[in-house]
Amino acid sequence: MTSNKPKIVVLGAGYAGMMTTKRLTQKLEAEEAEIVLVNKHNYHYQTTWLHELAAGTLDPNKVRMLISDVIDTSRVDLVHDTVVEIKKDENRVILENGELEYDYLVVGLGFEKATFGIKGMEENAFSIQSVDSSRLIREHIEYQFARYSSGEDTNEENLNIIVGGAGFTGIEFVGELAEQVPKLCKKYDIDRKKVRIINVEAAPTILPGFDEDLVDYARKSLEFRDVEFRIGTKINECKPDAFVVGDDNEEIKGGTIVWTGGVQANSILGKSGFEIFKGKMNVNTDLRAPGYENTFVLGDCAWVMNKETDRPYPPTAQIAIQEADTCANNIAALLRGGELEEFVFDNKGTVASLGGSHAMGTIFEGKKLYGKTARAMKNVIDNRYLFMLGGPNLVLKKGKLRPF
Ligand code: FAD
Ligand code: NAD
């Protein structure tokens, strides 16, 4: 059925897409606009928990929820399809199984791994990008343990898990592995000493750029639980069974190889002819694509400039959620003829889990948190998002309610 109402199409049901859709249903009257949300799966997932799924410490169904359970389907048309291209000059989106026209477009298609052209990385390394890609990692690790335990594979090096990149994703992942590997060793009757978790980082420190005290705390906490770090070690190539590193092309062997060395905007933006700068798109302060007054680009697809530092904010779930508010306000302003607002980031801090009850981070004006307090705060942050999205029922269903 076609309507005469302006049509808002939201691409991607991640943090940015879900919260924009939710806010649009709250800010607009039903007769003001038709809202369509397109996603490749019928579920929304918590990207910030994927490292737990990948390590095997969290069940896949805890990470995801049916979109129709949290979005008001009397107000929003859900389209379960994959975006192929945005015809930005024709106000059309091409999907795998059809196409959509729009008056206003919100792009929240998230990130893809960036491999920077490193030979073999694309083909040989797993990555933590989606529920499915993360589930593969968990299955593969267990497969390696089962093969070794059964005697089918006698090569001990295949038990090694090697992780490329010690940014927040890499560090949170090895933290979960530090908790999970001892359990798998027990399950498969394998000596824990035989399994190495090796995190390789090109910079001279893990978590480059982050607070030194907290970095030091994280490193000690992880090394205490037998995570090995190779810092100042650049990965030049990824073979099916090894990272090739450093000036002398040393091989670090492993049976499970995971790349957490960087992310970039969904490649659909570049393929659709939008200008990409250092992997993402520079957007205006009102979050619109330069030159496209009806198109907003949010979350991991976008660089939003911090006027104070003249550098873009690092894209995170926290910022994606806040951008959704500004985007919904600005679409309402366009529909009603008001002024558009500038996006201003309210930085609430950064907290990273290190597995189990371990965590560290900063909140508000740089207050540092360590250990169980930090871990509890991480749960509060994650549960707060669920509350904003689906109220107390969603927190009860999908939240992290046990302390650790
Ligand atoms: P996403 O959440 O990635 O959502 C994109 C959506 O688009 C997905 O639903 C996807 O299925 C859909 N999609 C993709 N392609 C298509 C297509 N072609 N057609 C249709 N649909 C499509 N940030 C924090 O602030 N705090 C944290 O603690 C934190 N932890 C993290 C832990 C991990 C392991 C990772 C990987 C990231 C973490 N981040 C964290 C960063 C954060 O997850 C991202 O910045 C955030 O997910 C970006 O939100 P988004 O809405 O732009 O994209
Ligand atoms: P990142 O870009 O932050 O980190 C990638 C790391 O890989 C860097 O330390 C880089 O030096 C290293 N690297 C790159 N090329 C390499 C090579 N050839 N050899 C060895 N090391 C190499 O990527 P990420 O960790 O996936 O994070 C992506 C975004 O998500 C960031 O904005 C981050 O802040 C956010 N995030 C936040 C949290 C949190 O707040 N708890 C958790 C995960 C991710």
Coordinates of C-alpha atoms and ligand atoms in Angstrom, one line a residue:
M1 CA 0.0 0.0 0.0
T2 CA 1.5 3.4 -0.9
S3 CA 0.9 6.5 1.2
N4 CA 1.3 10.2 0.6
K5 CA 3.3 10.6 3.8
P6 CA 7.0 11.4 3.6
K7 CA 9.0 8.1 3.8
I8 CA 11.9 7.7 6.1
V9 CA 14.1 4.7 5.4
V10 CA 16.6 3.5 8.1
L11 CA 19.3 1.2 6.9
G12 CA 20.8 -1.2 9.5
A13 CA 19.3 -2.2 12.9
G14 CA 22.4 -1.7 15.0
Y15 CA 22.7 0.8 17.8
A16 CA 22.3 3.8 15.5
G17 CA 19.5 2.4 13.4
M18 CA 17.5 0.9 16.3
M19 CA 17.7 4.0 18.5
T20 CA 16.9 6.4 15.6
T21 CA 13.8 4.3 14.7
K22 CA 12.8 4.2 18.3
R23 CA 13.2 7.9 18.7
L24 CA 11.4 8.6 15.5
T25 CA 8.3 6.7 16.7
Q26 CA 8.4 8.7 19.9
K27 CA 9.0 12.2 18.3
L28 CA 6.7 11.9 15.3
E29 CA 2.9 11.4 15.0
A30 CA 1.9 8.5 12.9
E31 CA 0.4 10.7 10.2
E32 CA 3.7 12.7 9.9
A33 CA 5.8 10.1 8.2
E34 CA 6.1 6.5 7.1
I35 CA 9.1 4.8 8.8
V36 CA 10.8 1.7 7.3
L37 CA 13.7 -0.1 9.0
V38 CA 15.8 -2.4 6.8
N39 CA 18.1 -5.1 8.3
K40 CA 19.8 -8.2 6.9
H41 CA 18.6 -10.3 9.8
N42 CA 15.3 -10.3 11.6
Y43 CA 17.2 -9.7 14.9
H44 CA 19.2 -6.9 16.4
Y45 CA 22.4 -7.8 18.2
Q46 CA 24.6 -6.2 20.9
T47 CA 27.9 -5.7 18.9
T48 CA 29.6 -4.7 22.2
W49 CA 29.1 -8.3 23.5
L50 CA 30.3 -10.1 20.4
H51 CA 33.8 -10.8 21.9
E52 CA 32.1 -12.8 24.6
L53 CA 30.1 -14.8 22.0
A54 CA 33.3 -15.4 20.0
A55 CA 35.2 -16.7 23.1
G56 CA 32.3 -18.9 24.1
T57 CA 31.5 -17.1 27.4
L58 CA 28.1 -15.9 26.3
D59 CA 25.2 -17.6 24.6
P60 CA 24.4 -16.3 21.1
N61 CA 20.7 -15.9 22.1
K62 CA 21.7 -13.6 24.9
V63 CA 23.4 -11.3 22.4
R64 CA 20.4 -10.9 20.1
M65 CA 16.7 -10.1 20.1
L66 CA 14.0 -10.1 17.5
I67 CA 13.6 -6.6 16.1
S68 CA 9.8 -7.0 16.2
D69 CA 10.0 -7.5 20.0
V70 CA 11.4 -4.0 20.6
I71 CA 10.2 -1.9 17.7
D72 CA 6.6 -0.8 17.4
T73 CA 5.5 -2.6 14.3
S74 CA 2.3 -0.7 14.1
R75 CA 4.4 2.4 13.4
V76 CA 7.4 0.9 11.5
D77 CA 7.6 -1.4 8.5
L78 CA 10.3 -3.9 9.0
V79 CA 12.1 -5.1 5.9
H80 CA 14.2 -8.2 6.3
D81 CA 16.6 -7.8 3.4
T82 CA 20.2 -6.9 2.6
V83 CA 21.2 -3.5 1.2
V84 CA 23.2 -3.7 -1.9
E85 CA 23.6 -0.1 -3.0
I86 CA 22.3 3.4 -2.3
K87 CA 21.3 5.3 -5.4
K88 CA 21.9 8.6 -3.7
D89 CA 21.0 10.8 -6.6
E90 CA 17.7 9.0 -7.2
N91 CA 16.6 8.6 -3.6
R92 CA 16.5 4.8 -4.0
V93 CA 18.0 1.9 -2.1
I94 CA 18.7 -1.4 -3.9
L95 CA 18.1 -4.5 -1.8
E96 CA 19.0 -8.1 -2.6
N97 CA 15.3 -8.8 -3.1
G98 CA 13.8 -5.5 -4.2
E99 CA 14.2 -1.8 -3.9
L100 CA 12.9 1.1 -1.8
E101 CA 12.3 4.8 -2.5
Y102 CA 12.8 7.4 0.2
D103 CA 12.3 11.0 1.1
Y104 CA 14.8 10.8 4.1
L105 CA 17.5 8.2 4.5
V106 CA 19.4 7.2 7.7
V107 CA 22.5 5.0 7.1
G108 CA 23.4 2.9 10.1
L109 CA 25.1 0.0 8.3
G110 CA 27.9 -0.3 10.8
F111 CA 31.5 -1.5 10.4
E112 CA 33.5 -4.1 8.5
K113 CA 36.9 -5.3 9.3
A114 CA 39.8 -3.3 7.9
T115 CA 42.7 -5.5 6.9
F116 CA 44.8 -2.7 5.3
G117 CA 45.8 -5.0 2.5
I118 CA 47.8 -7.3 4.7
K119 CA 48.5 -10.4 2.6
G120 CA 46.3 -13.4 3.6
M121 CA 44.4 -11.6 6.4
E122 CA 41.1 -11.6 4.5
E123 CA 41.3 -15.3 3.7
N124 CA 42.9 -16.8 6.8
A125 CA 41.8 -14.9 9.8
F126 CA 38.4 -14.9 11.6
S127 CA 36.9 -11.6 12.7
I128 CA 34.5 -10.4 15.3
Q129 CA 31.9 -8.6 13.2
S130 CA 28.5 -10.2 13.6
V131 CA 26.7 -13.0 15.5
D132 CA 27.6 -15.5 12.7
S133 CA 31.2 -14.5 12.3
S134 CA 31.7 -14.6 16.1
R135 CA 30.0 -18.0 16.4
L136 CA 32.4 -19.4 13.9
I137 CA 35.3 -18.5 16.2
R138 CA 33.8 -20.2 19.2
E139 CA 33.1 -23.3 17.2
H140 CA 36.5 -23.3 15.6
I141 CA 38.4 -23.1 18.9
E142 CA 36.3 -26.0 20.3
Y143 CA 36.9 -28.0 17.1
Q144 CA 40.7 -27.6 17.6
F145 CA 40.5 -28.7 21.2
A146 CA 38.3 -31.8 20.1
R147 CA 40.8 -32.7 17.4
Y148 CA 43.8 -32.6 19.7
S149 CA 42.0 -34.4 22.5
S150 CA 40.9 -37.2 20.2
G151 CA 44.4 -37.7 18.8
E152 CA 43.2 -36.8 15.3
D153 CA 45.6 -33.8 15.4
T154 CA 48.9 -34.2 17.4
N155 CA 50.3 -30.7 16.5
E156 CA 50.2 -28.8 19.8
E157 CA 50.5 -25.5 18.0
N158 CA 47.0 -25.8 16.7
L159 CA 45.7 -25.3 20.2
N160 CA 47.2 -21.7 20.1
I161 CA 44.8 -18.8 19.6
I162 CA 46.6 -15.9 18.0
V163 CA 44.9 -12.5 18.0
G164 CA 46.1 -9.6 15.8
G165 CA 45.7 -6.1 17.2
A166 CA 45.5 -5.1 20.9
G167 CA 42.9 -2.3 20.6
F168 CA 39.8 -2.6 22.8
T169 CA 38.3 -5.4 20.7
G170 CA 41.5 -7.5 20.9
I171 CA 42.0 -6.8 24.6
E172 CA 38.4 -7.6 25.5
F173 CA 38.5 -10.8 23.5
V174 CA 41.7 -12.1 25.0
G175 CA 40.2 -11.3 28.4
E176 CA 37.3 -13.6 27.7
L177 CA 39.7 -16.3 26.3
A178 CA 41.6 -16.1 29.6
E179 CA 38.4 -17.2 31.3
Q180 CA 37.2 -19.7 28.8
V181 CA 40.4 -21.6 27.9
P182 CA 40.8 -23.2 31.4
K183 CA 37.2 -24.4 31.1
L184 CA 37.8 -25.9 27.7
C185 CA 41.0 -27.5 28.9
K186 CA 39.0 -29.2 31.7
K187 CA 36.3 -30.3 29.2
Y188 CA 38.8 -31.8 26.8
D189 CA 41.3 -33.0 29.4
I190 CA 44.1 -30.9 27.9
D191 CA 46.9 -29.4 30.1
R192 CA 46.4 -25.7 30.3
K193 CA 50.1 -25.0 29.7
K194 CA 49.8 -26.5 26.2
V195 CA 47.4 -23.7 25.1
R196 CA 48.8 -20.3 24.3
I197 CA 46.8 -17.1 23.9
I198 CA 49.0 -14.6 22.0
N199 CA 48.0 -11.0 21.3
V200 CA 50.2 -9.3 18.7
E201 CA 50.3 -5.5 18.5
A202 CA 52.3 -3.2 16.2
A203 CA 52.3 -0.2 18.6
P204 CA 54.8 -0.1 21.5
T205 CA 51.9 -0.7 24.0
I206 CA 48.5 -2.4 24.1
L207 CA 45.5 0.0 23.9
P208 CA 47.6 2.7 22.3
G209 CA 46.5 6.2 23.3
F210 CA 44.6 5.1 26.4
D211 CA 45.4 6.0 30.0
E212 CA 48.8 4.6 31.0
D213 CA 47.7 3.4 34.5
L214 CA 44.7 1.6 33.1
V215 CA 46.8 0.1 30.3
D216 CA 49.3 -1.2 32.8
Y217 CA 46.5 -2.6 35.0
A218 CA 44.9 -4.4 32.0
R219 CA 48.2 -5.9 30.9
K220 CA 49.1 -7.2 34.3
S221 CA 45.7 -8.6 34.8
L222 CA 45.8 -10.5 31.5
E223 CA 49.4 -11.7 31.8
F224 CA 48.5 -13.0 35.3
R225 CA 46.0 -15.2 33.6
D226 CA 48.6 -16.4 31.0
V227 CA 47.8 -14.1 28.0
E228 CA 51.0 -13.4 26.1
F229 CA 51.6 -10.1 24.4
R230 CA 53.9 -9.3 21.5
I231 CA 53.9 -5.6 21.4
G232 CA 55.9 -3.4 18.9
T233 CA 55.3 -6.4 16.5
K234 CA 53.8 -5.6 13.2
I235 CA 51.9 -8.3 11.4
N236 CA 53.1 -8.4 7.7
E237 CA 51.1 -11.4 6.5
C238 CA 48.6 -14.0 7.7
K239 CA 49.2 -17.6 6.6
P240 CA 46.6 -20.3 7.3
D241 CA 48.6 -21.4 10.4
A242 CA 50.5 -18.3 11.4
F243 CA 51.1 -14.5 11.6
V244 CA 54.3 -13.5 9.9
V245 CA 55.7 -10.6 11.9
G246 CA 58.5 -8.1 12.2
D247 CA 61.6 -7.2 10.1
D248 CA 62.8 -10.9 10.2
N249 CA 59.4 -12.3 9.2
E250 CA 59.1 -14.5 12.3
E251 CA 56.1 -16.9 12.2
I252 CA 53.8 -17.0 15.3
K253 CA 51.9 -20.2 14.9
G254 CA 48.3 -20.9 15.8
G255 CA 45.3 -23.1 14.9
T256 CA 42.8 -20.2 15.5
I257 CA 43.7 -16.8 14.1
V258 CA 41.6 -13.8 14.8
W259 CA 42.1 -10.3 13.4
T260 CA 41.0 -7.4 15.6
G261 CA 43.4 -4.9 14.0
G262 CA 40.9 -2.3 12.8
V263 CA 37.5 -1.4 11.4
Q264 CA 36.1 0.7 8.6
A265 CA 32.6 1.9 7.4
N266 CA 30.4 -0.6 5.6
S267 CA 31.8 -0.8 2.1
I268 CA 28.3 -0.1 0.7
L269 CA 28.9 3.6 1.3
G270 CA 32.0 3.7 -0.9
K271 CA 30.4 1.5 -3.6
S272 CA 27.4 3.9 -3.7
G273 CA 29.8 6.8 -4.5
F274 CA 30.0 8.5 -1.2
E275 CA 33.4 10.0 -0.4
I276 CA 35.3 7.9 2.1
F277 CA 38.1 9.3 4.2
K278 CA 40.3 7.0 6.2
G279 CA 37.7 4.3 6.1
K280 CA 34.6 6.3 7.0
M281 CA 32.6 9.2 5.9
N282 CA 33.1 12.8 7.1
V283 CA 29.6 14.1 8.0
N284 CA 28.4 17.6 8.7
T285 CA 27.8 18.6 12.3
D286 CA 24.1 18.0 11.9
L287 CA 25.0 14.4 10.8
R288 CA 24.0 14.8 7.2
A289 CA 26.1 13.6 4.3
P290 CA 27.8 16.6 2.6
G291 CA 25.7 17.5 -0.4
Y292 CA 22.8 15.3 0.5
E293 CA 20.3 17.2 2.6
N294 CA 18.0 14.3 3.1
T295 CA 20.6 11.7 4.1
F296 CA 22.0 11.1 7.6
V297 CA 25.0 8.8 8.2
L298 CA 25.5 7.6 11.7
G299 CA 27.6 5.3 13.9
D300 CA 30.5 3.3 12.6
C301 CA 29.9 4.6 9.1
A302 CA 30.7 8.2 10.0
W303 CA 33.4 10.5 11.4
V304 CA 31.9 13.3 13.4
M305 CA 34.3 16.1 14.1
N306 CA 35.1 17.2 17.7
K307 CA 35.4 20.9 17.3
E308 CA 37.5 21.2 20.5
T309 CA 40.2 18.9 19.3
D310 CA 39.7 19.3 15.6
R311 CA 39.8 15.5 15.4
P312 CA 36.9 13.1 14.9
Y313 CA 35.4 11.2 17.8
P314 CA 36.2 7.5 17.8
P315 CA 33.0 5.7 16.7
T316 CA 31.6 3.6 19.5
A317 CA 28.1 2.3 20.5
Q318 CA 28.0 5.2 23.0
I319 CA 28.3 7.8 20.3
A320 CA 26.0 6.0 17.9
I321 CA 23.2 6.0 20.5
Q322 CA 23.6 9.7 21.1
E323 CA 23.7 10.4 17.4
A324 CA 20.3 8.7 17.0
D325 CA 18.7 11.4 19.2
T326 CA 20.2 14.3 17.1
C327 CA 19.2 12.5 13.9
A328 CA 15.6 11.9 14.9
N329 CA 15.3 15.6 16.1
N330 CA 16.8 16.8 12.8
I331 CA 14.4 14.7 10.7
A332 CA 11.5 16.0 12.8
A333 CA 12.8 19.6 12.1
L334 CA 13.1 18.9 8.4
L335 CA 9.5 17.6 8.3
R336 CA 8.1 20.5 10.4
G337 CA 10.3 23.3 9.0
G338 CA 12.4 23.9 12.2
E339 CA 16.1 24.5 12.7
L340 CA 18.5 21.6 12.6
E341 CA 20.7 21.0 15.7
E342 CA 24.4 20.2 15.8
F343 CA 25.6 17.0 17.3
V344 CA 27.4 17.4 20.6
F345 CA 29.0 14.3 22.2
D346 CA 28.5 13.8 25.9
N347 CA 31.4 11.5 26.7
K348 CA 30.4 9.3 29.6
G349 CA 33.8 7.5 29.6
T350 CA 35.2 4.2 28.4
V351 CA 35.0 0.9 30.3
A352 CA 36.5 -2.3 29.0
S353 CA 35.9 -5.8 30.3
L354 CA 38.9 -8.1 30.8
G355 CA 37.0 -11.3 31.3
G356 CA 35.1 -12.7 34.3
S357 CA 35.1 -10.1 37.1
H358 CA 38.0 -8.1 35.6
A359 CA 37.6 -4.8 33.9
M360 CA 39.0 -1.2 33.9
G361 CA 38.1 2.1 32.5
T362 CA 37.2 5.8 33.1
I363 CA 33.8 7.4 33.7
F364 CA 32.6 10.9 33.6
E365 CA 35.5 13.4 34.0
G366 CA 38.2 10.7 33.9
K367 CA 37.5 8.9 37.2
K368 CA 39.4 5.6 37.0
L369 CA 37.7 2.3 37.8
Y370 CA 39.4 -1.1 38.3
G371 CA 38.4 -4.7 38.9
K372 CA 35.0 -5.6 40.1
T373 CA 33.8 -2.0 40.4
A374 CA 34.7 -1.4 36.7
R375 CA 33.0 -4.7 35.8
A376 CA 29.8 -3.7 37.6
M377 CA 29.9 -0.4 35.8
K378 CA 30.3 -2.1 32.4
N379 CA 27.1 -4.1 33.2
V380 CA 25.3 -0.9 34.2
I381 CA 26.3 0.7 30.9
D382 CA 25.1 -2.3 28.8
N383 CA 21.9 -2.6 30.8
R384 CA 21.2 1.1 30.4
Y385 CA 21.2 0.7 26.6
L386 CA 18.7 -2.2 26.9
F387 CA 16.5 -0.1 29.1
M388 CA 16.5 2.8 26.6
L389 CA 15.6 0.4 23.8
G390 CA 13.0 -1.8 25.5
G391 CA 12.4 -0.7 29.0
P392 CA 12.7 -2.9 32.2
N393 CA 11.3 -6.0 30.4
L394 CA 14.2 -6.1 28.0
V395 CA 16.7 -5.6 30.8
L396 CA 15.1 -8.6 32.6
K397 CA 15.2 -10.7 29.5
K398 CA 18.6 -9.8 27.9
G399 CA 20.5 -7.8 30.6
K400 CA 23.5 -8.8 32.7
L401 CA 21.9 -9.0 36.0
R402 CA 24.3 -11.2 37.9
P403 CA 27.3 -9.2 39.2
F404 CA 29.8 -11.1 37.0
Ligands
FAD1 P1 26.3 -1.9 14.2 O1 26.0 -2.0 15.7 O2 27.5 -2.7 13.7 O3 25.0 -2.3 13.4 C1 25.0 -2.4 12.0 C2 23.7 -3.1 11.6 O4 23.6 -3.1 10.2 C3 23.7 -4.6 12.0 O5 22.5 -4.9 12.5 C4 24.0 -5.3 10.7 O6 23.4 -6.6 10.6 C5 23.3 -4.4 9.7 N1 23.8 -4.5 8.3 C6 25.1 -4.5 8.0 N2 25.2 -4.6 6.6 C7 23.9 -4.6 6.1 C8 23.4 -4.7 4.8 N3 24.1 -4.8 3.7 N4 22.0 -4.7 4.7 C9 21.2 -4.7 5.8 N5 21.7 -4.6 7.1 C10 23.0 -4.6 7.2 N6 31.5 0.6 21.8 C11 31.2 1.1 23.0 O7 30.7 2.3 23.1 N7 31.3 0.4 24.2 C12 31.8 -0.9 24.2 O8 31.9 -1.5 25.2 C13 32.1 -1.5 22.9 N8 32.5 -2.8 22.8 C14 32.7 -3.3 21.6 C15 33.1 -4.7 21.6 C16 33.3 -5.3 20.4 C17 33.7 -6.8 20.3 C18 33.2 -4.6 19.1 C19 33.5 -5.2 17.8 C20 32.9 -3.2 19.2 C21 32.6 -2.6 20.4 N9 32.2 -1.3 20.5 C22 32.0 -0.7 21.7 C23 32.0 -0.5 19.3 C24 30.5 -0.5 18.9 O9 30.1 -1.9 18.9 C25 30.3 0.1 17.5 O10 30.8 1.4 17.5 C26 28.8 0.1 17.3 O11 28.3 -1.2 17.1 C27 28.4 0.9 16.1 O12 27.0 0.9 15.9 P2 26.3 1.0 14.5 O13 24.9 1.1 14.7 O14 27.0 2.0 13.7 O15 26.7 -0.4 13.8
NAD2 P1 41.3 -0.3 16.8 O1 41.6 0.4 15.5 O2 41.0 0.6 18.0 O3 42.5 -1.2 17.3 C1 43.3 -1.9 16.4 C2 44.6 -2.3 16.9 O4 45.3 -3.1 16.0 C3 45.5 -1.0 17.1 O5 46.1 -1.1 18.4 C4 46.6 -1.1 16.0 O6 47.8 -0.6 16.4 C5 46.6 -2.7 15.8 N1 47.1 -3.0 14.5 C6 46.8 -2.5 13.3 N2 47.5 -3.1 12.3 C7 48.3 -3.9 12.9 C8 49.3 -4.8 12.4 N3 49.6 -4.9 11.0 N4 50.0 -5.6 13.2 C9 49.8 -5.5 14.6 N5 48.8 -4.7 15.1 C10 48.1 -3.9 14.3 O7 40.1 -1.3 16.5 P2 39.1 -2.1 17.6 O8 39.9 -2.5 18.8 O9 38.4 -3.1 16.8 O10 38.1 -0.9 18.0 C11 37.2 -0.3 17.0 C12 36.4 0.7 17.7 O11 35.5 0.1 18.6 C13 37.2 1.8 18.5 O12 36.6 3.0 18.3 C14 37.1 1.3 19.9 O13 37.2 2.4 20.8 C15 35.7 0.7 19.9 N6 35.6 -0.3 21.0 C16 35.3 0.1 22.2 C17 35.2 -0.8 23.3 C18 34.9 -0.4 24.6 O14 34.6 0.8 24.8 N7 34.9 -1.2 25.7 C19 35.5 -2.2 23.0 C20 35.8 -2.6 21.7 C21 35.8 -1.7 20.7

